[in-house]
Tab-separated table of C-alpha atoms in Angstrom:
chain	number	residue	atom	x	y	z
L	51	MET	CA	-30.962	76.820	-34.155
L	52	ARG	CA	-33.100	78.061	-31.413
L	53	THR	CA	-31.911	79.636	-28.489
L	54	ALA	CA	-32.660	78.791	-24.134
L	55	LEU	CA	-31.917	80.023	-20.950
L	56	LEU	CA	-30.427	77.964	-18.644
L	57	GLY	CA	-31.917	80.105	-15.978
L	58	ALA	CA	-30.868	81.289	-11.693
L	59	GLY	CA	-29.439	78.014	-11.246
L	60	LEU	CA	-25.890	79.274	-12.417
L	61	ALA	CA	-25.419	82.546	-11.064
L	62	GLY	CA	-24.054	85.105	-12.785
L	63	ALA	CA	-23.729	83.276	-15.868
L	64	GLY	CA	-26.735	84.074	-18.480
L	65	LEU	CA	-26.020	80.474	-20.468
L	66	ALA	CA	-27.531	80.913	-23.807
L	67	LEU	CA	-27.739	77.858	-25.678
L	68	ALA	CA	-27.973	77.076	-29.704
L	69	ALA	CA	-30.493	74.369	-29.122
L	70	ALA	CA	-30.872	71.276	-31.624
L	71	ALA	CA	-34.545	70.103	-31.360
L	72	LEU	CA	-35.231	66.043	-31.013
L	73	PRO	CA	-36.897	64.425	-33.821
L	74	PRO	CA	-40.827	63.506	-33.391
L	75	ALA	CA	-40.871	60.154	-30.790
L	76	SER	CA	-42.080	57.312	-33.323
L	77	ALA	CA	-41.785	54.203	-30.247
L	78	ALA	CA	-42.403	50.772	-31.140
L	79	ALA	CA	-45.296	49.430	-28.775
L	80	GLY	CA	-43.416	47.732	-25.738
L	81	ASP	CA	-39.903	49.208	-26.155
L	82	THR	CA	-38.684	49.182	-22.266
L	83	THR	CA	-34.683	48.836	-22.987
L	84	PRO	CA	-32.716	52.367	-22.636
L	85	PRO	CA	-30.073	52.836	-24.485
L	86	SER	CA	-25.951	52.589	-23.749
L	87	ALA	CA	-23.999	55.409	-22.015
L	88	PRO	CA	-22.879	57.589	-24.342
L	89	GLY	CA	-19.103	56.805	-25.090
L	90	THR	CA	-16.451	58.912	-23.090
L	91	LEU	CA	-17.581	62.680	-23.059
L	92	ARG	CA	-14.815	65.250	-23.905
L	93	ASN	CA	-13.781	68.728	-25.140
L	94	CYS	CA	-13.206	68.560	-28.889
L	95	PRO	CA	-11.905	70.489	-31.893
L	96	LEU	CA	-14.925	73.211	-33.011
L	97	PRO	CA	-16.671	72.470	-36.524
L	98	ALA	CA	-15.978	76.191	-37.217
L	99	ALA	CA	-12.827	78.327	-38.274
L	100	PRO	CA	-10.836	80.274	-35.596
L	101	GLY	CA	-12.532	83.980	-34.886
L	102	SER	CA	-15.986	82.742	-36.843
L	103	GLY	CA	-17.768	84.558	-33.779
L	104	LEU	CA	-19.662	81.732	-31.709
L	105	GLY	CA	-18.881	83.466	-28.679
L	106	ILE	CA	-17.417	82.197	-25.061
L	107	GLY	CA	-18.412	78.204	-24.548
L	108	VAL	CA	-17.450	74.945	-24.831
L	109	SER	CA	-17.441	72.672	-27.361
L	110	LEU	CA	-17.905	69.077	-26.308
L	111	CYS	CA	-18.039	65.313	-28.256
L	112	TRP	CA	-18.787	61.604	-27.230
L	113	GLY	CA	-19.292	58.452	-28.283
L	114	ALA	CA	-22.593	57.346	-30.008
L	115	ALA	CA	-24.416	55.343	-27.874
L	116	THR	CA	-26.480	52.205	-28.532
L	117	ASP	CA	-29.914	50.559	-28.333
L	118	ASP	CA	-31.687	47.807	-29.928
L	119	VAL	CA	-34.707	50.508	-31.632
L	120	GLY	CA	-32.204	53.017	-32.097
L	121	VAL	CA	-30.987	56.367	-30.217
L	122	THR	CA	-32.688	59.868	-31.421
L	123	GLY	CA	-31.194	62.539	-29.452
L	124	TYR	CA	-28.661	63.137	-26.405
L	125	ASP	CA	-29.887	65.274	-23.161
L	126	ILE	CA	-26.536	67.740	-22.400
L	127	GLN	CA	-26.433	68.368	-18.572
L	128	VAL	CA	-24.797	71.039	-16.427
L	129	LYS	CA	-24.368	70.396	-12.710
L	130	GLN	CA	-25.870	73.316	-11.068
L	131	SER	CA	-25.788	73.681	-6.959
L	132	GLY	CA	-24.162	69.976	-6.757
L	133	ALA	CA	-27.069	68.108	-9.177
L	134	PHE	CA	-27.301	67.935	-12.855
L	135	THR	CA	-29.793	69.477	-14.809
L	136	THR	CA	-30.678	69.094	-19.106
L	137	ILE	CA	-30.052	72.071	-20.182
L	138	ARG	CA	-29.858	71.098	-24.536
L	139	THR	CA	-30.805	68.216	-26.593
L	140	ALA	CA	-28.867	67.403	-29.563
L	141	THR	CA	-29.519	64.254	-32.462
L	142	GLY	CA	-25.690	63.583	-33.077
L	143	PRO	CA	-22.403	63.103	-30.825
L	144	GLY	CA	-21.819	66.513	-30.157
L	145	SER	CA	-22.808	70.125	-29.479
L	146	ILE	CA	-21.593	73.431	-28.771
L	147	VAL	CA	-22.499	74.525	-25.707
L	148	SER	CA	-22.100	79.288	-26.096
L	149	GLY	CA	-23.111	82.335	-23.773
L	150	LEU	CA	-20.903	81.013	-20.897
L	151	THR	CA	-18.761	83.125	-18.439
L	152	LEU	CA	-15.150	83.593	-19.715
L	153	GLY	CA	-12.581	81.630	-17.776
L	154	GLN	CA	-15.738	79.725	-14.700
L	155	SER	CA	-15.528	76.104	-15.183
L	156	TYR	CA	-18.395	74.059	-15.800
L	157	THR	CA	-19.502	70.482	-15.287
L	158	PHE	CA	-21.200	68.143	-18.159
L	159	ARG	CA	-22.342	64.730	-19.057
L	160	VAL	CA	-24.647	63.309	-21.749
L	161	ILE	CA	-27.219	60.917	-21.674
L	162	ALA	CA	-28.775	59.346	-24.701
L	163	ARG	CA	-32.267	58.739	-25.311
L	164	ASP	CA	-34.716	55.962	-27.649
L	165	ALA	CA	-37.277	56.699	-29.832
L	166	ALA	CA	-39.706	55.135	-26.798
L	167	GLY	CA	-38.404	57.957	-24.460
L	168	ASN	CA	-36.170	55.321	-22.371
L	169	ALA	CA	-33.235	56.932	-21.322
L	170	GLY	CA	-30.043	55.545	-20.858
L	171	PRO	CA	-27.086	55.744	-17.932
L	172	PRO	CA	-24.984	58.993	-17.975
L	173	SER	CA	-21.587	59.541	-20.007
L	174	ASN	CA	-18.638	60.737	-17.496
L	175	ASP	CA	-18.499	63.747	-16.316
L	176	VAL	CA	-15.683	66.555	-17.754
L	177	THR	CA	-14.832	69.719	-16.561
L	178	GLU	CA	-14.368	72.381	-18.860
L	179	THR	CA	-13.308	75.704	-18.788
L	180	ALA	CA	-15.324	78.580	-21.082
L	181	ASN	CA	-13.417	80.227	-23.593
L	182	TYR	CA	-12.969	81.441	-26.853
L	183	LEU	CA	-15.313	80.010	-29.526
L	184	GLY	CA	-13.805	79.288	-32.908
L	185	GLY	CA	-9.956	78.811	-31.840
L	186	MET	CA	-8.925	82.299	-30.901
L	187	PRO	CA	-10.056	85.648	-29.317
L	188	PRO	CA	-11.694	87.958	-31.499
L	189	SER	CA	-9.394	90.863	-33.081
L	190	SER	CA	-11.323	93.252	-30.128
L	191	PRO	CA	-11.447	91.230	-27.031
L	192	PRO	CA	-13.630	92.609	-24.555
L	193	PRO	CA	-10.661	94.478	-21.879
L	194	SER	CA	-9.162	92.880	-18.649
L	195	PRO	CA	-10.781	89.539	-19.125
L	196	SER	CA	-8.876	88.148	-16.716
L	197	PRO	CA	-8.559	87.522	-13.561
L	198	ILE	CA	-11.890	86.577	-12.949
L	199	ASP	CA	-13.230	86.991	-9.608
L	200	GLN	CA	-15.042	83.338	-8.976
L	201	THR	CA	-14.208	83.795	-5.111
L	202	PRO	CA	-17.877	83.810	-3.285
L	203	PRO	CA	-18.614	86.040	0.019
L	204	THR	CA	-19.136	84.648	3.541
L	205	ARG	CA	-22.183	83.710	4.169
L	206	PRO	CA	-24.163	85.591	6.318
L	207	GLU	CA	-23.949	84.876	10.396
L	208	GLY	CA	-26.351	85.382	12.952
L	209	LEU	CA	-29.510	86.078	11.207
L	210	ALA	CA	-31.743	87.148	13.929
L	211	THR	CA	-35.178	89.417	13.825
L	212	GLN	CA	-35.700	92.893	15.891
L	213	SER	CA	-39.193	94.306	15.774
L	214	VAL	CA	-39.724	97.624	13.290
L	215	TYR	CA	-43.703	98.979	13.512
L	216	VAL	CA	-44.553	98.518	10.073
L	217	ASN	CA	-48.424	96.701	9.127
L	218	GLY	CA	-46.985	93.802	7.416
L	219	ALA	CA	-43.244	93.993	7.796
L	220	VAL	CA	-40.536	92.209	9.474
L	221	GLY	CA	-37.443	93.155	11.198
L	222	LEU	CA	-33.966	91.501	10.242
L	223	VAL	CA	-30.775	92.045	11.461
L	224	TRP	CA	-27.174	90.201	10.821
L	225	THR	CA	-23.547	90.246	10.789
L	226	PRO	CA	-21.831	91.810	7.550
L	227	SER	CA	-20.179	88.651	4.826
L	228	THR	CA	-16.475	89.343	3.819
L	229	ASP	CA	-15.445	89.181	0.043
L	230	ASP	CA	-11.934	89.775	-1.361
L	231	VAL	CA	-13.415	92.411	-3.921
L	232	GLY	CA	-16.167	94.113	-1.971
L	233	ILE	CA	-19.790	93.389	-1.178
L	234	SER	CA	-22.535	94.436	-3.764
L	235	THR	CA	-25.455	93.817	-1.924
L	236	TYR	CA	-27.307	90.855	-0.139
L	237	GLU	CA	-30.628	89.170	-0.707
L	238	VAL	CA	-33.334	88.520	1.295
L	239	HIS	CA	-35.585	85.741	0.319
L	240	VAL	CA	-38.638	84.242	2.350
L	241	TRP	CA	-40.598	81.272	2.065
L	242	THR	CA	-44.177	81.501	1.247
L	243	ASP	CA	-46.418	79.209	-0.940
L	244	GLY	CA	-44.201	76.610	-1.072
L	245	ALA	CA	-40.942	78.283	-2.802
L	246	PHE	CA	-38.341	80.970	-1.560
L	247	PRO	CA	-38.739	84.255	-3.442
L	248	ARG	CA	-36.477	87.327	-3.181
L	249	ALA	CA	-38.363	89.387	-0.959
L	250	GLN	CA	-38.976	93.246	-0.671
L	251	ALA	CA	-36.607	94.628	1.494
L	252	THR	CA	-35.525	97.900	2.276
L	253	ILE	CA	-31.302	97.085	3.583
L	254	ASP	CA	-29.206	99.177	5.598
L	255	MET	CA	-25.893	97.878	5.079
L	256	ARG	CA	-23.156	99.050	7.880
L	257	ALA	CA	-19.957	98.177	9.386
L	258	ASP	CA	-20.509	96.548	12.232
L	259	GLN	CA	-24.002	95.153	11.173
L	260	VAL	CA	-26.328	94.921	8.462
L	261	THR	CA	-30.160	95.313	8.716
L	262	ALA	CA	-33.553	94.853	6.334
L	263	VAL	CA	-37.361	95.632	6.558
L	264	VAL	CA	-39.054	93.403	4.550
L	265	THR	CA	-42.200	94.390	3.777
L	266	GLY	CA	-45.979	93.449	1.584
L	267	LEU	CA	-46.084	90.806	4.329
L	268	THR	CA	-49.409	89.419	5.383
L	269	PRO	CA	-49.833	90.902	8.631
L	270	GLY	CA	-50.203	88.337	11.820
L	271	ARG	CA	-48.475	85.573	9.510
L	272	ASP	CA	-45.537	83.266	9.725
L	273	TYR	CA	-42.434	83.156	7.324
L	274	LEU	CA	-39.135	81.477	7.210
L	275	PHE	CA	-36.093	83.482	5.992
L	276	TYR	CA	-32.563	83.556	4.669
L	277	VAL	CA	-30.091	86.172	3.553
L	278	VAL	CA	-27.762	85.230	1.233
L	279	ALA	CA	-24.447	88.387	0.344
L	280	ARG	CA	-24.042	88.917	-3.547
L	281	ASP	CA	-20.188	90.395	-4.466
L	282	ARG	CA	-19.103	93.029	-6.881
L	283	ALA	CA	-18.852	90.292	-9.342
L	284	GLY	CA	-22.198	88.558	-8.989
L	285	ASN	CA	-20.877	85.575	-6.586
L	286	LEU	CA	-23.438	84.407	-4.243
L	287	SER	CA	-22.541	83.680	-0.547
L	288	ALA	CA	-24.249	80.072	0.850
L	289	PRO	CA	-26.642	80.790	2.760
L	290	SER	CA	-27.612	81.965	6.235
L	291	ASP	CA	-28.778	79.648	9.147
L	292	LEU	CA	-33.090	79.508	8.763
L	293	VAL	CA	-34.871	82.339	11.033
L	294	ARG	CA	-38.718	82.359	11.463
L	295	ALA	CA	-40.515	85.971	12.383
L	296	ARG	CA	-44.012	87.122	12.215
L	297	ALA	CA	-45.003	89.693	10.421
L	298	MET	CA	-46.208	92.671	12.434
L	299	VAL	CA	-49.622	93.965	13.006
L	300	GLU	CA	-50.208	97.653	13.483
L	301	PRO	CA	-51.799	98.875	15.260
L	302	PRO	CA	-51.926	95.992	17.577
L	303	VAL	CA	-54.828	93.798	17.803
L	304	ALA	CA	-55.714	91.541	20.860
L	305	SER	CA	-55.680	88.713	18.615
L	306	PRO	CA	-54.072	88.352	15.276
L	307	SER	CA	-54.728	84.950	13.593
L	308	PRO	CA	-52.419	83.822	10.561
L	309	GLY	CA	-54.871	80.932	9.896
L	310	PRO	CA	-57.950	79.650	10.567
L	311	GLY	CA	-59.236	80.307	13.999
L	312	THR	CA	-57.833	82.193	16.875
L	313	ASP	CA	-54.473	80.055	17.372
L	314	THR	CA	-51.523	82.405	17.746
L	315	THR	CA	-49.246	80.302	19.441
L	316	PRO	CA	-46.501	78.298	17.485
L	317	PRO	CA	-45.583	74.840	18.299
L	318	GLY	CA	-42.340	73.689	20.057
L	319	THR	CA	-38.706	73.991	18.304
L	320	PRO	CA	-37.899	71.084	16.598
L	321	THR	CA	-34.482	69.609	18.396
L	322	GLY	CA	-31.859	66.359	18.290
L	323	LEU	CA	-32.210	66.705	14.655
L	324	THR	CA	-30.050	63.735	14.019
L	325	THR	CA	-28.807	60.398	11.437
L	326	VAL	CA	-30.467	57.031	11.551
L	327	THR	CA	-28.054	54.405	10.609
L	328	GLY	CA	-28.828	51.013	10.125
L	329	MET	CA	-30.718	51.250	6.868
L	330	ASP	CA	-29.262	51.132	3.587
L	331	ILE	CA	-30.021	54.219	1.468
L	332	PRO	CA	-27.048	54.586	-1.411
L	333	GLY	CA	-26.855	58.617	-1.624
L	334	GLY	CA	-29.414	59.211	1.089
L	335	VAL	CA	-29.657	60.005	4.411
L	336	PHE	CA	-32.418	58.974	7.326
L	337	LEU	CA	-33.319	61.872	9.709
L	338	ALA	CA	-35.219	62.363	12.932
L	339	TRP	CA	-35.840	64.741	15.456
L	340	ASN	CA	-37.733	64.493	18.374
L	341	THR	CA	-41.076	65.385	18.656
L	342	VAL	CA	-42.988	68.366	19.248
L	343	SER	CA	-46.286	69.374	20.816
L	344	ASP	CA	-48.866	72.127	20.089
L	345	ASP	CA	-51.471	73.909	22.544
L	346	SER	CA	-54.276	72.777	19.891
L	347	GLY	CA	-53.728	69.241	20.721
L	348	VAL	CA	-53.316	68.306	17.697
L	349	PRO	CA	-49.779	67.171	16.327
L	350	PRO	CA	-48.308	69.637	14.278
L	351	ARG	CA	-46.348	68.932	11.079
L	352	TYR	CA	-42.556	68.931	10.088
L	353	ASP	CA	-41.277	70.952	7.157
L	354	LEU	CA	-37.970	69.806	6.235
L	355	PHE	CA	-34.877	72.213	4.374
L	356	ARG	CA	-31.738	71.298	2.812
L	357	ARG	CA	-28.791	73.544	2.521
L	358	THR	CA	-27.491	74.265	-1.051
L	359	LEU	CA	-24.866	76.002	-2.657
L	360	ASP	CA	-26.823	80.146	-2.081
L	361	SER	CA	-30.675	78.788	-1.657
L	362	TYR	CA	-32.393	76.161	0.200
L	363	ALA	CA	-33.697	73.053	-1.107
L	364	TYR	CA	-37.664	71.792	-0.187
L	365	GLU	CA	-37.601	68.321	1.635
L	366	GLY	CA	-40.758	67.707	1.545
L	367	GLU	CA	-43.437	67.935	4.243
L	368	ASN	CA	-44.124	64.997	6.953
L	369	ALA	CA	-46.646	63.687	9.596
L	370	THR	CA	-43.812	62.229	11.853
L	371	PRO	CA	-40.607	63.374	13.108
L	372	ARG	CA	-38.284	61.789	11.126
L	373	ASP	CA	-37.300	61.836	6.605
L	374	ILE	CA	-35.768	59.935	4.255
L	375	VAL	CA	-33.960	62.065	1.743
L	376	THR	CA	-32.473	60.579	-1.204
L	377	GLY	CA	-30.776	61.591	-4.732
L	378	LEU	CA	-27.691	62.802	-2.852
L	379	GLU	CA	-23.988	62.330	-3.849
L	380	GLY	CA	-22.587	59.464	-1.593
L	381	GLY	CA	-20.151	60.670	0.595
L	382	LYS	CA	-20.762	64.757	0.571
L	383	PRO	CA	-21.670	66.424	3.715
L	384	TYR	CA	-25.559	68.295	3.503
L	385	THR	CA	-27.232	70.464	5.944
L	386	PHE	CA	-30.477	70.566	7.184
L	387	GLN	CA	-33.552	72.783	9.105
L	388	VAL	CA	-36.636	71.415	10.462
L	389	VAL	CA	-39.531	73.316	11.144
L	390	ALA	CA	-42.194	72.304	13.064
L	391	ARG	CA	-46.153	73.810	11.709
L	392	ASP	CA	-49.523	73.710	13.831
L	393	GLY	CA	-53.271	73.112	12.184
L	394	ALA	CA	-53.338	77.216	12.134
L	395	GLY	CA	-50.131	77.935	10.099
L	396	ASN	CA	-47.858	79.051	13.046
L	397	LEU	CA	-44.685	78.226	12.509
L	398	SER	CA	-41.723	76.937	15.164
L	399	ASN	CA	-38.386	78.492	15.498
L	400	PRO	CA	-36.197	76.453	13.093
L	401	SER	CA	-34.187	73.596	14.360
L	402	ALA	CA	-30.591	74.067	14.761
L	403	PRO	CA	-28.538	73.289	11.829
L	404	TYR	CA	-27.934	69.236	11.296
L	405	THR	CA	-24.981	68.410	8.764
L	406	ALA	CA	-25.364	64.445	7.048
L	407	ILE	CA	-23.238	63.193	5.167
L	408	ALA	CA	-25.079	60.978	2.052
L	409	GLN	CA	-24.554	57.658	2.093
L	410	PRO	CA	-22.064	55.964	-0.865
L	411	GLY	CA	-23.381	54.592	-3.568
L	412	SER	CA	-25.342	57.344	-5.500
L	413	THR	CA	-23.718	59.426	-8.351
L	414	SER	CA	-25.730	62.809	-8.206
L	415	SER	CA	-29.295	64.231	-8.196
L	416	PRO	CA	-32.370	63.371	-7.661
L	417	SER	CA	-32.612	59.870	-9.998
L	418	PRO	CA	-35.980	59.017	-10.763
L	419	SER	CA	-34.401	55.668	-12.053
L	420	PRO	CA	-31.763	53.295	-11.782
L	421	SER	CA	-30.209	54.040	-15.088
L	422	LEU	CA	-30.070	57.863	-13.986
L	423	GLY	CA	-32.359	59.135	-16.955
L	424	LEU	CA	-34.205	61.842	-16.520
L	425	SER	CA	-37.738	60.631	-16.673
L	426	PRO	CA	-38.970	58.536	-14.154
L	427	SER	CA	-40.657	55.113	-15.317
L	428	PRO	CA	-43.894	55.389	-15.971
L	429	SER	CA	-46.643	56.861	-13.535
L	430	PRO	CA	-49.569	54.416	-12.945
L	431	SER	CA	-52.883	56.142	-12.803
L	432	PRO	CA	-54.846	56.913	-10.136
L	433	SER	CA	-58.307	54.491	-9.649
L	434	SER	CA	-61.034	55.927	-10.693
L	435	SER	CA	-62.861	55.283	-7.376
L	436	GLY	CA	-61.914	57.717	-4.814
L	437	SER	CA	-59.363	59.905	-7.036
L	438	GLY	CA	-59.456	64.050	-7.035
L	439	CYS	CA	-57.236	66.639	-7.051
L	440	ARG	CA	-56.562	70.618	-6.350
L	441	VAL	CA	-53.417	72.496	-7.906
L	442	THR	CA	-53.000	75.885	-7.279
L	443	TYR	CA	-50.455	77.999	-9.660
L	444	ALA	CA	-48.723	80.868	-8.069
L	445	THR	CA	-46.261	83.396	-9.579
L	446	THR	CA	-43.601	85.876	-8.654
L	447	THR	CA	-42.829	87.750	-12.359
L	448	TRP	CA	-40.381	90.700	-12.739
L	449	ASP	CA	-38.780	91.481	-16.221
L	450	GLY	CA	-38.508	88.694	-18.595
L	451	GLY	CA	-38.540	85.994	-15.688
L	452	PHE	CA	-40.874	84.614	-13.164
L	453	THR	CA	-41.070	81.945	-10.370
L	454	ALA	CA	-44.079	79.561	-10.616
L	455	THR	CA	-44.765	77.828	-7.319
L	456	VAL	CA	-47.117	74.902	-7.867
L	457	THR	CA	-48.775	72.955	-5.393
L	458	ILE	CA	-50.695	69.416	-6.181
L	459	THR	CA	-53.793	68.586	-3.400
L	460	ASN	CA	-54.701	64.931	-3.270
L	461	THR	CA	-59.008	65.511	-2.777
L	462	GLY	CA	-59.718	61.672	-3.256
L	463	THR	CA	-59.622	58.826	-0.557
L	464	ALA	CA	-57.465	56.611	-2.283
L	465	ALA	CA	-53.271	57.540	-2.445
L	466	ILE	CA	-51.816	58.442	-5.403
L	467	GLU	CA	-48.929	56.196	-6.496
L	468	GLY	CA	-47.316	58.128	-8.936
L	469	TRP	CA	-48.044	61.635	-10.671
L	470	LYS	CA	-47.690	63.495	-13.997
L	471	LEU	CA	-49.247	66.970	-14.100
L	472	GLY	CA	-49.681	68.515	-17.416
L	473	PHE	CA	-50.797	71.759	-18.199
L	474	GLY	CA	-50.205	74.392	-21.015
L	475	PHE	CA	-48.848	77.804	-21.619
L	476	PRO	CA	-51.739	80.479	-22.901
L	477	LEU	CA	-48.587	81.959	-24.814
L	478	ALA	CA	-45.959	80.400	-27.011
L	479	SER	CA	-43.101	82.871	-25.552
L	480	GLN	CA	-43.862	81.470	-22.453
L	481	ARG	CA	-41.380	78.535	-21.250
L	482	VAL	CA	-39.191	76.597	-18.656
L	483	THR	CA	-35.704	77.037	-17.719
L	484	ASN	CA	-35.226	75.004	-14.972
L	485	GLY	CA	-37.505	73.453	-11.735
L	486	TRP	CA	-37.567	71.510	-8.604
L	487	SER	CA	-39.434	68.407	-6.627
L	488	ALA	CA	-39.939	67.172	-10.380
L	489	VAL	CA	-39.062	66.032	-13.962
L	490	TRP	CA	-39.911	69.157	-15.687
L	491	THR	CA	-40.109	68.784	-19.699
L	492	GLN	CA	-41.837	71.016	-22.272
L	493	SER	CA	-42.665	70.764	-26.200
L	494	GLY	CA	-44.398	73.248	-27.629
L	495	THR	CA	-46.639	75.111	-25.011
L	496	ALA	CA	-46.999	71.468	-23.422
L	497	VAL	CA	-45.466	71.066	-19.831
L	498	THR	CA	-45.280	67.943	-17.627
L	499	ALA	CA	-44.009	67.587	-14.645
L	500	GLU	CA	-43.675	63.599	-13.536
L	501	ASN	CA	-42.409	62.836	-9.756
L	502	TYR	CA	-39.454	61.518	-8.549
L	503	GLU	CA	-39.218	58.190	-6.802
L	504	TRP	CA	-39.255	59.887	-3.077
L	505	ASN	CA	-42.347	61.988	-3.236
L	506	LYS	CA	-44.605	59.323	-5.879
L	507	THR	CA	-47.023	59.642	-3.100
L	508	ILE	CA	-49.272	61.471	-1.963
L	509	LYS	CA	-51.405	60.618	0.429
L	510	PRO	CA	-55.515	61.869	0.878
L	511	GLY	CA	-55.389	64.808	2.274
L	512	GLN	CA	-51.860	65.846	1.541
L	513	SER	CA	-50.500	68.388	-0.827
L	514	LEU	CA	-47.092	68.666	-2.849
L	515	TYR	CA	-45.235	71.539	-3.391
L	516	LEU	CA	-43.228	71.649	-6.582
L	517	GLY	CA	-42.050	74.985	-8.960
L	518	PHE	CA	-39.740	76.346	-12.098
L	519	ASN	CA	-37.746	79.223	-12.816
L	520	GLY	CA	-39.456	80.627	-16.428
L	521	ALA	CA	-38.467	83.319	-19.045
L	522	TYR	CA	-41.768	84.872	-20.893
L	523	THR	CA	-41.498	87.860	-24.023
L	524	GLY	CA	-44.931	90.329	-23.986
L	525	GLY	CA	-47.194	88.487	-20.721
L	526	ASN	CA	-46.874	85.888	-17.968
L	527	PRO	CA	-50.731	84.892	-18.207
L	528	THR	CA	-51.512	81.874	-15.872
L	529	PRO	CA	-52.493	78.586	-17.167
L	530	ALA	CA	-56.233	77.482	-17.830
L	531	ALA	CA	-55.810	73.714	-16.558
L	532	PHE	CA	-53.830	71.542	-15.167
L	533	THR	CA	-54.312	67.579	-15.385
L	534	LEU	CA	-53.110	64.861	-13.149
L	535	ASN	CA	-52.406	61.473	-14.724
L	536	GLY	CA	-54.843	62.683	-17.485
L	537	THR	CA	-57.479	63.521	-15.101
L	538	THR	CA	-58.602	67.078	-15.181
L	539	CYS	CA	-57.915	68.935	-11.837
L	540	SER	CA	-59.997	71.860	-10.199
């Protein structure tokens, strides 16, 4: 058996998974028929004697799926922040998922795959509470395993900026969160290079207010921030509203410039964020807002953000004041904020938060195909005429883990309709744990990221942001080369 980590998406659960590798695919040419849905997913007896020391987790069983050629394996998925993520694969209709948090509930589903890589529809969802595997607690259980604190703190409110006279720094202040046990700390996250990594921040926690000084920023550059509270049990709160701040230039100069030219005036603040009705978008929402202007005379672009359980998801860049967001769970509320950005990189203040209800008709996370499988339909390659791409890769690294931000830019003259990014890790010890804005897969050191339906088009000159959390042992070198639809990018 080999071990994989689920990553940061499950707060407080270092989820170790005993994973079985899929056999090599030997697909019959032209097979496009997906397998059937697996049979009823359920908790089942463990294939081990009581007290066998398998740790804490859940044992799952399901009925075998059928296929016109043959089922080669199953993707076991767990629900994180409202979306299902594949955490391991299995060759047969059963799996032990270990390394969970005692007493915490997890929601699973299973998807079958055939030799051609076709993914079938998902099984039923099942929610199970992690317990001692092997049928009984060990002879010396950890002290006081119950009750377990699973109540998150309240979200930080009133996030605002304040002046700090330190070069490359931003000051923040907010109202303290509350918790049934107690707040351990706060985490400040900053939007930079297409992701929200945790910022370098000195935090002062007082009874009436919390302040933070964020350092290590580029003087004169605009940033977005949000804050989450963490309690003593490791539970994370919902994120605060987004706030925009400009890193201090100290000593002051006449025209600090965050981007090309000398333009330092931000665009106007977007207002009127609302839902547009009249269009059938199952599992989605159609959002629109008022146009804003910029002193440059060039219409700004807009960045849309969606609040998740404990962070923000980037829904993409728009040249017009509207966006269609898909891949949501029908009937559930989602909160959005939009920010305007001019050509010099100046950011507007975020819009007021707006909560929309996703239209009924979708079951869960962003789905690249009607079958709700993990892999999208084969992506057409861009034509050789007018094609070109550039890829940037940036990481924020800590001991044993990292967040990678990947930017794909279409440098050609023709739109890219469907894409597949490929690269190889230099070391076998580097691996992807979970990602966003693409369907991420890894085989050995080879990594691929394929588009969803909602972000399959990259227009000439447009950039697309995606990324992933990863783990490593020893070093974490940068991949040497990237391809897009088989073409090497600069």
